[in-house]
CSV table of C-alpha atoms in Angstrom, one decimal:
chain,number,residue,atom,x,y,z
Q,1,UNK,CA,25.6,204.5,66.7
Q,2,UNK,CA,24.4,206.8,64.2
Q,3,UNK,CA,22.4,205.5,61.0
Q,4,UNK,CA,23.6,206.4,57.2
Q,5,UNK,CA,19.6,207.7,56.3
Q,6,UNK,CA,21.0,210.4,54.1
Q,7,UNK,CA,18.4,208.1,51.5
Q,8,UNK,CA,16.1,210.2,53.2
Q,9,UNK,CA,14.9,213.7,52.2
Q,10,UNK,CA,11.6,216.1,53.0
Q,11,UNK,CA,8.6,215.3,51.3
Q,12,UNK,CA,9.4,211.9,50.4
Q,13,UNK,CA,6.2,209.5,51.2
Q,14,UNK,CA,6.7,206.6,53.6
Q,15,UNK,CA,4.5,204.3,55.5
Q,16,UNK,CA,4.4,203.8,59.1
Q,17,UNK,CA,3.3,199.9,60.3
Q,18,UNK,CA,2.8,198.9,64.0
Q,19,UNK,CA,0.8,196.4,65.6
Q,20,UNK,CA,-1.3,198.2,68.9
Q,21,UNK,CA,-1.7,196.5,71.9
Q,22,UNK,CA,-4.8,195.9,71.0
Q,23,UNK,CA,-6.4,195.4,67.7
Q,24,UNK,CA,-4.3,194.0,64.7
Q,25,UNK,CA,-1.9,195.4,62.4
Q,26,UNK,CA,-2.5,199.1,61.4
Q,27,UNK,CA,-0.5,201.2,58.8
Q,28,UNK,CA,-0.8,205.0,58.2
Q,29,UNK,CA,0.9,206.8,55.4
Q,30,UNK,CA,2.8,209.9,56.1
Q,31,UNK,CA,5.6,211.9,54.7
Q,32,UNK,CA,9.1,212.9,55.6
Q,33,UNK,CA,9.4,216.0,57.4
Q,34,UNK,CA,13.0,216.0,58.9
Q,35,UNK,CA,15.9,214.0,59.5
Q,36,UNK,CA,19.0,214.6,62.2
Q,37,UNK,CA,21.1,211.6,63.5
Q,38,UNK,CA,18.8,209.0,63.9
Q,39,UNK,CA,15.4,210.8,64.3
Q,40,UNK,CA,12.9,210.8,61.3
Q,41,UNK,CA,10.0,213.3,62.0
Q,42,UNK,CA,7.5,212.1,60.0
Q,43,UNK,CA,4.0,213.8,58.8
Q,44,UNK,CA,0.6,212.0,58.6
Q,45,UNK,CA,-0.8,212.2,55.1
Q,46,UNK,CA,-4.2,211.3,56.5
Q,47,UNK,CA,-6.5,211.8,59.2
Q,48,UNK,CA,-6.8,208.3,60.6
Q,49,UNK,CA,-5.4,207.9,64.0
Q,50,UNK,CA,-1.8,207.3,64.5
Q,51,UNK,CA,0.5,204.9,66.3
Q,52,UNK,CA,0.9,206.3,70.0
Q,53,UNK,CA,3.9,207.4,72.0
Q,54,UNK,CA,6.6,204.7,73.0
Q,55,UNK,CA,4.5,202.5,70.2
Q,56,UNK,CA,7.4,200.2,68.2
Q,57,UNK,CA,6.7,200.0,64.6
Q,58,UNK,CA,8.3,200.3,61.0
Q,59,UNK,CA,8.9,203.1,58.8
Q,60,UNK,CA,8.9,201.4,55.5
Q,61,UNK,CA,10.2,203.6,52.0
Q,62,UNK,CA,10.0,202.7,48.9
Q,63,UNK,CA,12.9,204.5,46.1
Q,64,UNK,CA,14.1,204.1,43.1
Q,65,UNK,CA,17.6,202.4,44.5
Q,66,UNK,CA,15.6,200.0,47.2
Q,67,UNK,CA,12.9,199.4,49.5
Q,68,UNK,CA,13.8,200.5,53.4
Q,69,UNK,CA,12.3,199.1,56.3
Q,70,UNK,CA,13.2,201.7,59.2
Q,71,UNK,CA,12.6,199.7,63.3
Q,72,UNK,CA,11.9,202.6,65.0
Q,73,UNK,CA,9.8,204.0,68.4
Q,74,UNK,CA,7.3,207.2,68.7
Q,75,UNK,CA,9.7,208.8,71.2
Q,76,UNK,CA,7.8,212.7,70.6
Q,77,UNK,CA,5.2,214.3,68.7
Q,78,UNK,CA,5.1,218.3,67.7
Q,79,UNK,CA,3.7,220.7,69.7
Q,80,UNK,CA,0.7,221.8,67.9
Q,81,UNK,CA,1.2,219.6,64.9
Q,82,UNK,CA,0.1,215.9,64.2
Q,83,UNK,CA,3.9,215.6,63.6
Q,84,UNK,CA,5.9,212.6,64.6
Q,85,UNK,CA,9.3,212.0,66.0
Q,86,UNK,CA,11.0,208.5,65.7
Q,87,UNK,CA,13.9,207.3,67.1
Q,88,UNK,CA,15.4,204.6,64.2
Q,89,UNK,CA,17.3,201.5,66.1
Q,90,UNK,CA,18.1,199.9,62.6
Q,91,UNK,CA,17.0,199.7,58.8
Q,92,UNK,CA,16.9,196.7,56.3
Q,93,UNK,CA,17.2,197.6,52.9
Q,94,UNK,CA,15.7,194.7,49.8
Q,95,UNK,CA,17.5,195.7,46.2
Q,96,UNK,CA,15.2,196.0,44.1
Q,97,UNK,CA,17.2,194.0,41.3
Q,98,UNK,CA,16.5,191.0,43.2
Q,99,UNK,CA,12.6,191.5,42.1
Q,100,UNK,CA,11.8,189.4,39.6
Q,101,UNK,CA,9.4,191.0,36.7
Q,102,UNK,CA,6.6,189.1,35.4
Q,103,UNK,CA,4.1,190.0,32.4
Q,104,UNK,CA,0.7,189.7,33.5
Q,105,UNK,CA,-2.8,189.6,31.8
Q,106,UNK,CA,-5.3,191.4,33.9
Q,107,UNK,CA,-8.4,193.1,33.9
Q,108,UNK,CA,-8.4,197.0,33.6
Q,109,UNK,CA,-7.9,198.5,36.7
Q,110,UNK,CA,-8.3,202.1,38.4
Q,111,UNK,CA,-6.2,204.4,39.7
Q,112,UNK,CA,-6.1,207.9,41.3
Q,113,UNK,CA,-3.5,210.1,41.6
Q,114,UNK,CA,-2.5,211.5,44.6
Q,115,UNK,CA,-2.7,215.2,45.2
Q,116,UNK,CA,-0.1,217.5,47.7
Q,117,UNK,CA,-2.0,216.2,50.8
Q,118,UNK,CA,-1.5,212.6,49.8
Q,119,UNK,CA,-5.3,212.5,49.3
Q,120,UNK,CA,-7.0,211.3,46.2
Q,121,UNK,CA,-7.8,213.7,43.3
Q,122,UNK,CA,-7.9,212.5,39.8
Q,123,UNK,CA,-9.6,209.1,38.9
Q,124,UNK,CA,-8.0,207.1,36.1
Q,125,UNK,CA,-7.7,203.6,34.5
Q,126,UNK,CA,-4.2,201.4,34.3
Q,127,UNK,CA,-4.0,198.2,32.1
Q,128,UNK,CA,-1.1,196.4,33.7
Q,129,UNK,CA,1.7,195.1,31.3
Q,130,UNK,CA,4.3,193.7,34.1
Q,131,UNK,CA,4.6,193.5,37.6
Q,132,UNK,CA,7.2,192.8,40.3
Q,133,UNK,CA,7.8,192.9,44.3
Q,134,UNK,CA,9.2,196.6,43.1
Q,135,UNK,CA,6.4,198.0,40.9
Q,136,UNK,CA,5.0,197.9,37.9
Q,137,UNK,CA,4.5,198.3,34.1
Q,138,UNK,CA,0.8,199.6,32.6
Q,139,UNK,CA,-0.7,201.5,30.1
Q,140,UNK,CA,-3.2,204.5,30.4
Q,141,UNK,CA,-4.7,207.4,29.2
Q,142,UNK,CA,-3.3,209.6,31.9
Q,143,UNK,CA,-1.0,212.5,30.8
Q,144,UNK,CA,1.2,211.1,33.7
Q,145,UNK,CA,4.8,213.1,34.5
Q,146,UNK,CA,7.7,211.7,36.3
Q,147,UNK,CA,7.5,212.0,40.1
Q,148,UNK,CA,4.0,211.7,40.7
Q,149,UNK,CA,2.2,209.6,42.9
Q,150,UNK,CA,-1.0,207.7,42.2
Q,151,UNK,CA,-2.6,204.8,44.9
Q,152,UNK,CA,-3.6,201.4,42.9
Q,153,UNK,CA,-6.8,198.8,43.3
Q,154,UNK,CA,-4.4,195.9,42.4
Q,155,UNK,CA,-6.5,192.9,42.1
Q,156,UNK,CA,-4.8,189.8,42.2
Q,157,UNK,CA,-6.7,186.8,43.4
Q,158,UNK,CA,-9.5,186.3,45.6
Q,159,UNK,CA,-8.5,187.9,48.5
Q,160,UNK,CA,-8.8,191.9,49.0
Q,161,UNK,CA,-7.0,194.9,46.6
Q,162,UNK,CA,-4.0,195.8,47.6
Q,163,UNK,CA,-3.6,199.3,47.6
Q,164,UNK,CA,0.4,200.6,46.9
Q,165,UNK,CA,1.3,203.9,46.4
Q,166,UNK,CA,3.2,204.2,43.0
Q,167,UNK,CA,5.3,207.0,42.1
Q,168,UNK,CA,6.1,207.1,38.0
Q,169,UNK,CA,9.5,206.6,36.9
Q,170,UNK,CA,9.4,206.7,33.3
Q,171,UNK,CA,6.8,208.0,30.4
Q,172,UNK,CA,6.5,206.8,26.5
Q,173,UNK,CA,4.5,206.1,23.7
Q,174,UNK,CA,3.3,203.1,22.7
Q,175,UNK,CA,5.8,201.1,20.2
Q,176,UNK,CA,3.0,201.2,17.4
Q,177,UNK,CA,2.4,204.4,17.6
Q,178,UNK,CA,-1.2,204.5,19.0
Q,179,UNK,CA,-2.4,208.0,20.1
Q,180,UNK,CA,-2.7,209.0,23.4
Q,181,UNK,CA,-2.1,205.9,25.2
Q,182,UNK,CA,1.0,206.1,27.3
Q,183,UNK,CA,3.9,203.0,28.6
Q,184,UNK,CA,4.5,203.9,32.2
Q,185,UNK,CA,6.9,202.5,34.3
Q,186,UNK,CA,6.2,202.6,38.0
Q,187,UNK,CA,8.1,201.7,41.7
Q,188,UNK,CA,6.2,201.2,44.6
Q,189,UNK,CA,6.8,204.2,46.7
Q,190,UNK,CA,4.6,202.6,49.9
Q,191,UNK,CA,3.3,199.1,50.0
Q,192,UNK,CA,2.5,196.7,53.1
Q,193,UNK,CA,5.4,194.4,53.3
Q,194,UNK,CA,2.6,191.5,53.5
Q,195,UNK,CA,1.1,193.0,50.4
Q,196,UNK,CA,4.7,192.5,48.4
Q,197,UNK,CA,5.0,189.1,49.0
Q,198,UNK,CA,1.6,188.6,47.9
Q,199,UNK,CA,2.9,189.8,45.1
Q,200,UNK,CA,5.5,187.8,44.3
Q,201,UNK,CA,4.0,184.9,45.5
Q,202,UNK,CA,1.8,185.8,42.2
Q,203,UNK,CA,4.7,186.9,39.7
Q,204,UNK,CA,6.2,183.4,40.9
Q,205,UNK,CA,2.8,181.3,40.3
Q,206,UNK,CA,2.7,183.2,36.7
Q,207,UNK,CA,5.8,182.7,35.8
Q,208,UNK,CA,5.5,178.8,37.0
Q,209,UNK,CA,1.9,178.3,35.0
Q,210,UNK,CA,4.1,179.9,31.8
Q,211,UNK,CA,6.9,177.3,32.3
Q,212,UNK,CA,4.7,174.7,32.7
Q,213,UNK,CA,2.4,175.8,29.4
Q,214,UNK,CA,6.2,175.9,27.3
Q,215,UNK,CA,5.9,172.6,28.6
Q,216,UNK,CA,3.4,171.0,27.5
């Protein structure tokens, strides 16, 4: 049976996630290449070592209409290129209206964007104003521009960063008017799906400390 993935397109980033068969989870980021039927060709977007051939794994996206969890295998790899072919058995797509948005008060954090290559470039700080399973709301200096892609130290709790990929949805001015700092409103392009539910494990625990302090 062949797949709808016409969601897909060329240069769009993604996130490959396997387990090897030895070793614990790994992920890799990469970017779209090509799609026909149900074969995604898929581009590392860094050097680390990649998920080997006949490995299972997901192919997880992150859009503005929903976050897609591909089930695929490594059936090929390019001749001459660190390209990937997988063969998709079945996707999962999560609506990203069913993310609930918190506001959140935490320290400043920082932020790099991400150049053609997918590999850092410019540093930068974020001041988080809202955040959800789907992405987030901050402030910052940045001249940022719709499209773009920046990777996030997102420190939550005790336990370590987590890393998402954002890509900027929408750019504006503070309400009172204060120069240069910038309202941006983000989507997680590629995040661990672990990593999400940590998240809204904490937009849940927020939002359950603020009922409780109405409370009181």
């Amino acid at each position: 049976m062949t797949l709808d993935l016409s969601f897909l397109a060329a240069g769009q980033a993604a996130r490959l996630r396997w387990t090897p068969a030895r070793g614990g989870e790994r992920t890799q980021r990469v970017r779209i290449v090509s799609v026909t039927g149900n074969r995604v060709t898929v581009t590392p977007a860094t050097s680390e070592p990649g998920p080997s051939l006949g490995q299972a794994l997901e192919l997880e996206v992150g859009l503005p209409s929903g976050f897609f969890i591909l089930r695929s295998e490594v059936i090929g790899q390019a001749i001459g290129r660190p390209d990937l072919i997988l063969e998709v058995a079945s996707l999962e797509r999560l609506q990203r209206r069913a993310f609930v948005r918190a506001p959140v008060d935490l320290n400043t954090m920082t932020a790099f964007l991400l150049g053609k290559d997918g590999e850092p470039t410019t540093r930068f700080a974020v001041r988080l104003l809202d955040l959800s399973g789907g992405g987030i709301g901050f402030e910052c200096l940045e001249p940022l521009q719709p499209g773009q892609l920046f990777t996030l130290v997102l420190k939550l709790d005790a336990g370590e960063p987590i890393q998402p990929v954002v890509r900027v949805l929408e750019v504006g001015g503070r309400h009172d008017g204060a120069h240069g700092i910038r309202q941006v409103r983000g989507v997680f392009d590629a995040i661990n799906e672990r990593d999400r539910q940590r998240i809204i494990q904490y937009v849940y625990r927020v939002l359950s400390n603020e009922r409780h302090r109405e409370g009181d």
